[in-house]
Amino acid sequence: NLAAERALDPGALTRVPAGAWKDASRTDFSAWPARGDLTGDHALLRRALAVWARPGSKVRVSVTRGTPAGPPSGPPQLLYAGRVDGSRVVLLYDGLRAARYAEPEGADSGGAVLDIARTDGASTAESGALVISRSDSNVRYLTAPWVRKAAEVDLLRREDDGRRLTREDDGVLTSLTGPSTTARSCHRWPGLLLTDDEGKRRLYTDLGELTAVRLTGGNPEGKTRDATGPGTRARLARTACGLRSMLGGGVRTVNTWKFATQVLPGGLHSATWTCTRGETWRGTGSRVFTGFRRSGGEGEEQGAQAVFTGRANDTTACGPHRPHVVTGALWKSSGGNWYLLAAGSRDVTSIRVSGAAGGSGGTTLGRRVALPVEKGVKAKVTARLADGERISPPR
């Protein structure tokens, strides 16, 4: 097969010249130049191509969910070949996928790693960075050629402008901390803040994939924006630990949306209801979680998280095609009284609660509910939309 043989030829690799992205009709991975100090090492490139075509039993392979693992149909594009953290690393791109090959420095075989991830339809914002090196607690990125500044920020700190990351001439960043993956530890959640040559800032995080995950905020029915504004950063600071539920899911972007606010019983405080949705590269398998947080709490610790009220996979809730959601939570007032609180998005016209207060409940017109209940009550919340459709909380 001549096409397959040509795909294994290092001399046939597509190499984009430096600066070509400035005049390119598309600024995505296809506009990245070939970078690194080993772009002329044909033996290394040949090994990387051969492993992608047919990884042996000794190669550790990681493929993002929903990604074809087969070889490229023709010569791929070379993004990087160089030395990083004691390994020789090659990054390749075939128009639909990015592949990372790494082997220990000084070894011609053995210990190789191959990571493959979907990147089809990536926009400029989604082509900001690729993972080039990962350890148990740190990650390093190769950044797009249009990136001028990079910083590591703590997403749990809403006003954190971050620690500036040194960017080498070939676009590789110094390491930043990986996210916590343990259920009981979430004292910080690292984000990657990139600034392009026009001063545009975008925020990303690492969810265990080859691609950096873009963070946005806003109503999914309208125009979402990069999560760099004070309002979106404030919501991220209260919900970022919930991103653990999206690790390893092939997530492409994560949008956090404030879908309702509610005055709490007593009238002294209000609450914010949020929905966070992770879209995947494959289109299906989206991940959603909802949260509730009281505003103005005294003595609240930095990075204190919202109460996560619902979680679901492969759902249309909070998405651009169906931006509807309802959820509820038990809340204890400062006076020691318990309430069942519930709220829905703007298309919700009524909320029904059943099983609360010893079997009582009922339907409340509007999209907010505050019902006195006993501690530990088990209640069911549903809602109706303006068109009569019934929806339930994510679960």
XYZ file of C-alpha atoms in Angstrom:
395
model
C 0.000 0.000 0.000
C 1.815 3.072 -1.280
C -0.152 5.508 0.914
C 0.625 3.500 4.052
C 4.307 3.266 3.137
C 4.474 7.000 2.517
C 2.864 7.624 5.929
C 5.887 5.882 7.469
C 8.432 8.003 5.613
C 9.950 10.786 7.802
C 10.890 12.661 4.647
C 7.241 12.914 3.643
C 6.107 14.579 6.877
C 4.328 17.907 6.435
C 6.382 20.708 7.966
C 4.739 24.118 8.325
C 7.250 26.989 8.255
C 7.587 29.273 11.251
C 5.352 32.336 10.897
C 3.000 30.709 8.382
C 0.176 30.887 10.932
C 0.094 34.692 10.598
C -1.292 34.407 7.057
C -3.158 31.112 7.431
C -6.890 31.018 6.706
C -7.297 28.779 9.781
C -5.355 29.136 13.003
C -5.617 25.673 14.496
C -3.186 22.770 14.855
C -2.684 22.742 11.085
C -0.956 26.138 11.391
C 1.568 25.016 14.012
C 5.163 24.967 12.738
C 7.572 22.070 13.232
C 9.546 22.876 16.377
C 12.172 21.250 18.601
C 15.861 20.367 18.301
C 15.267 16.886 16.835
C 13.130 17.695 13.795
C 16.013 16.415 11.647
C 16.410 13.111 13.508
C 14.916 10.789 10.883
C 15.568 7.670 12.956
C 13.511 9.064 15.834
C 10.743 10.222 13.496
C 10.676 6.834 11.776
C 10.259 5.075 15.123
C 7.443 7.422 16.098
C 5.611 6.810 12.817
C 6.146 3.043 13.036
C 4.783 2.889 16.579
C 1.710 4.905 15.568
C 1.146 2.511 12.666
C 1.613 -0.637 14.745
C 2.476 -0.256 18.438
C 4.134 -3.336 19.845
C 3.243 -5.113 23.053
C 5.916 -3.188 24.963
C 4.497 0.231 24.014
C 2.155 1.829 26.557
C -0.749 3.203 24.518
C -3.368 5.713 25.668
C -6.254 6.626 23.368
C -8.819 9.279 24.246
C -12.311 7.820 24.410
C -13.979 7.754 20.995
C -10.713 8.216 19.089
C -9.706 5.863 16.237
C -6.368 4.291 17.128
C -5.252 3.308 13.627
C -2.378 4.851 11.680
C -2.775 8.026 9.604
C -3.996 7.531 6.057
C -1.130 9.623 4.690
C 1.930 11.548 5.882
C 0.986 13.473 9.041
C 2.185 16.905 10.059
C 5.178 17.257 12.363
C 4.472 19.586 15.291
C 7.456 18.873 17.519
C 10.490 16.657 17.946
C 12.840 17.324 20.810
C 14.133 16.489 24.285
C 11.818 17.057 27.247
C 12.387 15.909 30.829
C 14.706 13.051 29.970
C 12.697 11.787 27.000
C 12.709 12.250 23.267
C 9.233 13.406 22.288
C 7.504 13.635 18.911
C 4.124 15.323 18.375
C 2.258 14.574 15.139
C -1.068 15.700 13.668
C -3.078 14.112 10.859
C -5.913 16.637 10.587
C -8.232 14.639 12.852
C -5.961 13.515 15.684
C -2.861 14.508 17.589
C -0.377 11.830 18.587
C 2.425 12.016 21.130
C 5.320 9.536 20.985
C 7.893 9.500 23.788
C 10.870 7.275 24.497
C 13.485 7.426 27.257
C 16.555 9.468 26.365
C 19.430 7.257 25.255
C 17.267 4.254 24.353
C 16.513 3.175 20.809
C 13.749 0.803 21.910
C 11.742 -0.097 24.997
C 9.750 2.063 27.366
C 7.972 3.949 24.583
C 4.645 5.701 25.126
C 1.999 6.601 22.540
C -0.929 8.944 23.286
C -3.601 9.636 20.662
C -6.438 12.169 20.960
C -9.156 13.550 18.715
C -8.758 17.159 17.628
C -11.204 17.329 14.709
C -12.911 20.682 14.333
C -10.631 22.388 16.841
C -10.970 26.162 16.831
C -8.212 28.675 17.512
C -9.172 28.676 21.184
C -9.108 24.874 21.382
C -5.691 24.710 19.691
C -3.863 26.629 22.389
C -1.742 23.838 23.872
C -0.901 20.134 23.792
C 0.607 18.079 26.617
C 4.230 17.315 25.826
C 5.291 15.754 29.141
C 3.395 14.394 32.128
C 4.443 12.975 35.488
C 2.427 12.017 38.553
C 2.199 15.583 39.816
C 3.307 17.860 36.963
C 2.450 18.551 33.358
C 4.199 20.510 30.594
C 2.649 21.943 27.456
C 3.719 22.869 23.956
C 1.860 26.095 23.188
C 0.505 27.458 19.931
C 2.843 29.803 18.024
C 0.464 32.736 18.636
C 0.817 32.413 22.424
C 2.953 35.148 23.949
C 2.501 34.707 27.717
C 1.519 31.848 30.001
C 0.734 31.594 33.705
C -0.375 28.934 36.149
C -3.416 30.040 38.147
C -5.293 28.430 41.017
C -8.905 28.151 39.885
C -10.023 28.065 43.519
C -8.761 31.640 43.938
C -10.952 33.969 41.892
C -8.445 36.838 41.790
C -5.315 34.787 41.209
C -3.403 36.142 38.198
C -1.004 33.269 38.536
C 2.640 32.378 38.467
C 4.239 33.276 35.191
C 5.539 30.264 33.296
C 8.737 30.510 31.314
C 8.169 29.773 27.652
C 11.162 28.426 25.779
C 11.962 29.464 22.212
C 10.379 26.285 20.871
C 7.092 26.965 22.690
C 7.530 24.474 25.562
C 6.426 25.765 28.966
C 7.998 25.086 32.301
C 5.999 22.563 34.310
C 2.829 23.326 36.184
C 1.035 21.269 38.811
C -1.426 18.639 37.701
C -4.935 18.517 39.242
C -5.726 16.564 42.373
C -7.400 13.237 41.651
C -8.120 12.137 45.205
C -11.655 12.534 46.495
C -10.634 13.967 49.868
C -8.037 16.464 48.716
C -8.897 19.575 46.736
C -7.042 22.529 48.177
C -6.202 23.928 44.744
C -7.026 23.265 41.107
C -4.458 24.430 38.545
C -5.437 26.309 35.432
C -3.374 27.454 32.462
C -3.861 31.084 31.447
C -2.597 31.849 27.928
C -2.347 35.272 26.296
C -1.993 35.525 22.526
C -0.166 38.090 20.430
C -3.274 40.309 20.316
C -3.713 40.308 24.093
C -6.629 37.832 24.095
C -6.628 35.714 27.259
C -7.958 32.158 27.463
C -8.151 29.757 30.374
C -7.528 26.003 30.263
C -7.147 23.080 32.637
C -5.737 19.561 32.518
C -8.267 16.714 32.658
C -5.831 13.932 31.892
C -5.951 14.245 28.099
C -3.395 15.128 25.450
C -5.303 18.331 24.707
C -5.709 21.184 27.173
C -9.386 21.667 28.063
C -10.805 25.118 27.358
C -12.861 26.760 30.140
C -15.783 29.047 29.292
C -18.728 30.658 31.029
C -22.208 31.882 30.140
C -25.642 30.790 29.009
C -25.121 27.923 26.527
C -28.094 29.174 24.521
C -26.248 32.413 23.822
C -22.594 33.179 23.298
C -20.271 31.665 25.867
C -17.026 33.468 26.627
C -13.603 32.461 27.837
C -13.624 32.049 31.615
C -11.335 34.986 32.345
C -13.852 37.549 33.608
C -14.405 38.157 37.339
C -17.905 36.649 37.369
C -16.913 33.400 35.684
C -13.734 33.120 37.750
C -15.840 33.534 40.903
C -18.107 30.675 39.856
C -15.138 28.512 38.905
C -13.614 29.146 42.330
C -16.677 27.494 43.912
C -17.086 24.589 41.489
C -13.622 23.638 40.163
C -13.220 20.608 42.443
C -16.192 19.066 40.656
C -14.038 18.805 37.546
C -12.680 15.551 38.991
C -15.830 13.883 37.652
C -14.677 14.751 34.113
C -11.146 13.330 34.320
C -10.382 10.909 31.495
C -13.682 11.498 29.735
C -12.325 12.927 26.481
C -13.586 16.394 27.408
C -13.038 19.209 24.941
C -14.518 22.275 26.675
C -16.134 22.972 30.042
C -18.766 25.681 30.454
C -19.961 26.948 33.842
C -23.332 28.691 33.832
C -25.231 30.568 36.547
C -28.804 29.613 35.692
C -30.605 31.063 38.737
C -30.265 33.149 41.877
C -32.574 32.827 44.853
C -33.318 34.875 47.971
C -33.069 32.517 50.921
C -35.684 32.267 53.691
C -35.196 35.156 56.093
C -34.182 37.510 53.284
C -30.652 38.138 54.569
C -28.775 36.073 52.002
C -29.120 34.806 48.471
C -27.965 31.677 46.686
C -26.445 31.002 43.296
C -27.306 27.906 41.267
C -24.810 26.766 38.639
C -24.555 24.079 36.005
C -21.188 22.915 34.673
C -21.123 20.976 31.405
C -18.184 19.227 29.773
C -18.475 18.691 26.009
C -16.428 15.876 24.495
C -14.472 15.676 21.256
C -16.658 12.781 20.111
C -19.899 14.728 20.621
C -21.535 12.177 22.922
C -20.819 11.340 26.542
C -21.118 14.883 27.895
C -20.674 15.266 31.660
C -22.768 17.604 33.783
C -22.915 18.596 37.437
C -24.994 21.213 39.243
C -24.152 23.226 42.330
C -25.680 25.467 44.999
C -23.830 28.135 46.966
C -24.965 30.695 49.483
C -23.579 34.164 48.864
C -22.143 36.321 51.588
C -21.266 33.564 54.039
C -19.256 34.773 57.023
C -15.958 33.081 57.705
C -16.034 31.199 54.443
C -12.676 29.697 53.568
C -10.839 30.573 50.375
C -11.822 28.027 47.734
C -14.791 26.654 49.686
C -16.823 24.613 47.229
C -20.480 24.719 46.365
C -22.796 21.916 47.417
C -22.913 19.650 44.371
C -26.564 18.760 43.911
C -26.625 16.551 40.817
C -24.383 14.772 38.335
C -25.078 12.989 35.055
C -23.331 11.619 31.971
C -24.475 11.718 28.363
C -27.262 14.218 28.984
C -28.632 17.184 27.068
C -29.054 19.301 30.223
C -27.321 22.696 30.193
C -26.281 22.242 26.564
C -26.601 24.592 23.595
C -29.451 22.567 22.078
C -31.408 22.151 25.319
C -30.336 24.782 27.868
C -32.747 23.538 30.553
C -32.022 22.351 34.071
C -33.658 21.964 37.473
C -32.071 20.837 40.727
C -32.599 21.015 44.479
C -30.766 20.877 47.787
C -31.416 20.724 51.521
C -30.372 23.882 53.359
C -30.174 24.731 57.058
C -30.832 28.337 58.042
C -28.906 30.205 60.742
C -31.936 29.678 62.955
C -31.621 25.903 62.679
C -34.582 25.367 60.355
C -34.328 23.050 57.355
C -35.607 23.873 53.873
C -35.782 22.157 50.555
C -34.544 24.633 47.976
C -34.969 24.137 44.249
C -34.428 26.261 41.165
C -34.735 25.926 37.419
C -33.457 27.698 34.330
C -35.450 30.502 32.757
C -37.711 28.251 30.636
C -39.013 26.502 33.768
C -42.564 27.606 34.589
C -43.291 25.398 37.609
C -41.523 23.069 40.039
C -43.122 20.080 41.727
C -41.870 18.607 45.007
C -43.120 15.229 46.207
C -42.231 13.254 49.326
C -41.288 16.284 51.437
C -42.649 17.191 54.869
C -44.107 13.777 55.606
C -45.545 13.223 52.157
C -46.852 16.723 51.485
C -45.495 18.938 48.773
C -47.075 20.185 45.593
C -46.481 22.351 42.597
C -45.109 25.881 42.787
C -45.556 28.275 39.910
C -42.269 29.900 38.979
C -38.781 28.549 38.928
C -37.747 28.813 42.588
C -38.905 26.859 45.642
C -38.149 27.184 49.374
C -40.154 24.562 51.304
C -39.827 23.943 55.079
C -38.910 20.292 55.687
C -37.490 18.004 58.336
C -33.792 17.183 58.443
C -32.810 14.340 56.126
C -36.073 14.289 54.201
C -36.088 12.427 50.891
C -37.917 14.452 48.275
C -38.315 14.295 44.518
C -38.043 17.447 42.425
C -39.348 17.808 38.874
C -40.164 20.796 36.702
C -42.228 21.748 33.677
C -41.100 23.908 30.805
C -43.199 26.470 28.990
C -44.063 23.893 26.308
C -45.315 21.419 28.914
C -42.307 19.096 28.884
C -41.275 17.650 32.256
C -37.598 17.580 33.265
C -35.765 16.089 36.262
C -32.485 16.968 38.003
C -29.280 15.475 36.549
C -28.541 12.099 38.162
